Amino acid sequence: MPARVLRSTRPGGTRVGVGPVEIGGPAFVVAAGPCAVESAAQTEGTAEVVAAAGAHLLRGGVFKPRTSPYAFQGLGEPGLSILGRSGARHGLPVVAEVLETSQLASMIDHVDVLQVGARNMQNFALLRALGKVRRPVLLKRGFAATVDEWLLAAEYLLDGGNTQVILCERGIRTFETTTRNTLDLASVALVKQRSHLPVLVDPSHATGLRELVIPMALAAAAAGADGLLVEVHTSPDEALCDGRQALTPELFVELMQRLPAVLQAVGRHLHSRVSTAPAVRAVSP
Ligand code: PEP
Ligand code: MN
């Protein structure tokens, strides 16, 4: 059974610092951005929108793990500097997925949080390598992984010496095909009790449907998640990847405006603004 991941080893919980952002404290954080970095203009346009709406981190895939080898595989290394520049321009630390250890050297200069995707949750060579880096790791739950397997994957990172680990529930595969995956919110409440590690929820991959992202994001906040990982695109219909689940800028603003009431109901609050961009004015009801 897991040991270092257990809450009994750190009853007060782990807080992971990413620049000005603290994940796992009383404040709720929102990481938002496109599924994939497609171009400098698309990344910058999305960064501007999410920063102005109050996101705390900018996400964007540069190396994409795609089901089909013929689908867009990401921009690769050139995408790293695009993402890093947009994050820096708006004062947002950036999150990007690392697919293999050979990518670490180039990523370390541009990326603040290294994401391990669902398909790689049990890539033990990658986990061992990430245990050695001094950079926060966002560990997604595999879509066929039990909670114990997920926690044991995190144990690899902690055992390697990296204590800056953030978990992310992104839906699991069930008999249900109407949604892309089934969001297992019970696992979030369970893992918060069993482990000291912060837990984010990704309602985008969990549902695959834009219209379900806000309700599930609010439910995640109510269930005790420490934050969200959300896909946003300025023109979802033209997205090279996962457009059907991407929030439009308007919907992302709506999400950010609706979160505080739910958080307040469960004794939490939204993390303070970190972006250097001007705030969007709240739309009056
Ligand atoms: C992603 O967040 O870009 C992603 C590929 O997600 P997952 O690994 O959860 O499918
Ligand atoms: Mn995606």
Tab-separated table of N, CA, C and O in Angstrom, residues 38 42 210 233-244:
chain	number	residue	atom	x	y	z
A	38	GLU	N	-1.319	25.674	-30.783
A	38	GLU	CA	-1.424	25.502	-32.237
A	38	GLU	C	-0.603	26.535	-32.990
A	38	GLU	O	-0.085	26.262	-34.070
A	42	GLN	N	-2.940	31.916	-31.612
A	42	GLN	CA	-3.996	31.198	-30.877
A	42	GLN	C	-3.657	31.099	-29.398
A	42	GLN	O	-4.514	31.286	-28.532
A	210	ARG	N	-18.668	20.524	-24.025
A	210	ARG	CA	-18.557	21.899	-23.516
A	210	ARG	C	-19.679	22.243	-22.535
A	210	ARG	O	-19.448	22.866	-21.507
A	233	HIS	N	-10.703	27.656	-25.738
A	233	HIS	CA	-10.200	27.979	-27.084
A	233	HIS	C	-10.952	29.192	-27.608
A	233	HIS	O	-12.161	29.295	-27.395
A	234	THR	N	-10.244	30.074	-28.270
A	234	THR	CA	-10.919	31.281	-28.777
A	234	THR	C	-11.855	30.953	-29.946
A	234	THR	O	-12.833	31.660	-30.158
A	235	SER	N	-11.570	29.905	-30.717
A	235	SER	CA	-12.491	29.450	-31.778
A	235	SER	C	-12.569	27.933	-31.715
A	235	SER	O	-11.902	27.250	-32.515
A	236	PRO	N	-13.353	27.395	-30.788
A	236	PRO	CA	-13.377	25.934	-30.591
A	236	PRO	C	-13.663	25.143	-31.868
A	236	PRO	O	-13.118	24.047	-32.039
A	237	ASP	N	-14.477	25.695	-32.759
A	237	ASP	CA	-14.825	24.948	-33.983
A	237	ASP	C	-13.610	24.752	-34.891
A	237	ASP	O	-13.618	23.868	-35.754
A	238	GLU	N	-12.605	25.590	-34.704
A	238	GLU	CA	-11.408	25.459	-35.538
A	238	GLU	C	-10.251	24.788	-34.810
A	238	GLU	O	-9.140	24.677	-35.336
A	239	ALA	N	-10.499	24.330	-33.572
A	239	ALA	CA	-9.413	23.744	-32.777
A	239	ALA	C	-8.864	22.489	-33.453
A	239	ALA	O	-9.617	21.711	-34.045
A	240	LEU	N	-7.564	22.295	-33.354
A	240	LEU	CA	-6.930	21.106	-33.948
A	240	LEU	C	-7.102	19.892	-33.041
A	240	LEU	O	-6.744	18.779	-33.417
A	241	CYS	N	-7.610	20.120	-31.836
A	241	CYS	CA	-7.681	19.040	-30.854
A	241	CYS	C	-8.752	19.377	-29.814
A	241	CYS	O	-8.751	20.499	-29.282
A	242	ASP	N	-9.669	18.463	-29.556
A	242	ASP	CA	-10.621	18.598	-28.444
A	242	ASP	C	-11.492	19.862	-28.457
A	242	ASP	O	-11.874	20.368	-27.394
A	243	GLY	N	-11.851	20.331	-29.650
A	243	GLY	CA	-12.683	21.538	-29.731
A	243	GLY	C	-14.055	21.358	-29.097
A	243	GLY	O	-14.609	22.293	-28.517
A	244	ARG	N	-14.606	20.155	-29.191
A	244	ARG	CA	-15.971	19.910	-28.688
A	244	ARG	C	-16.091	20.136	-27.184
A	244	ARG	O	-17.147	20.415	-26.660
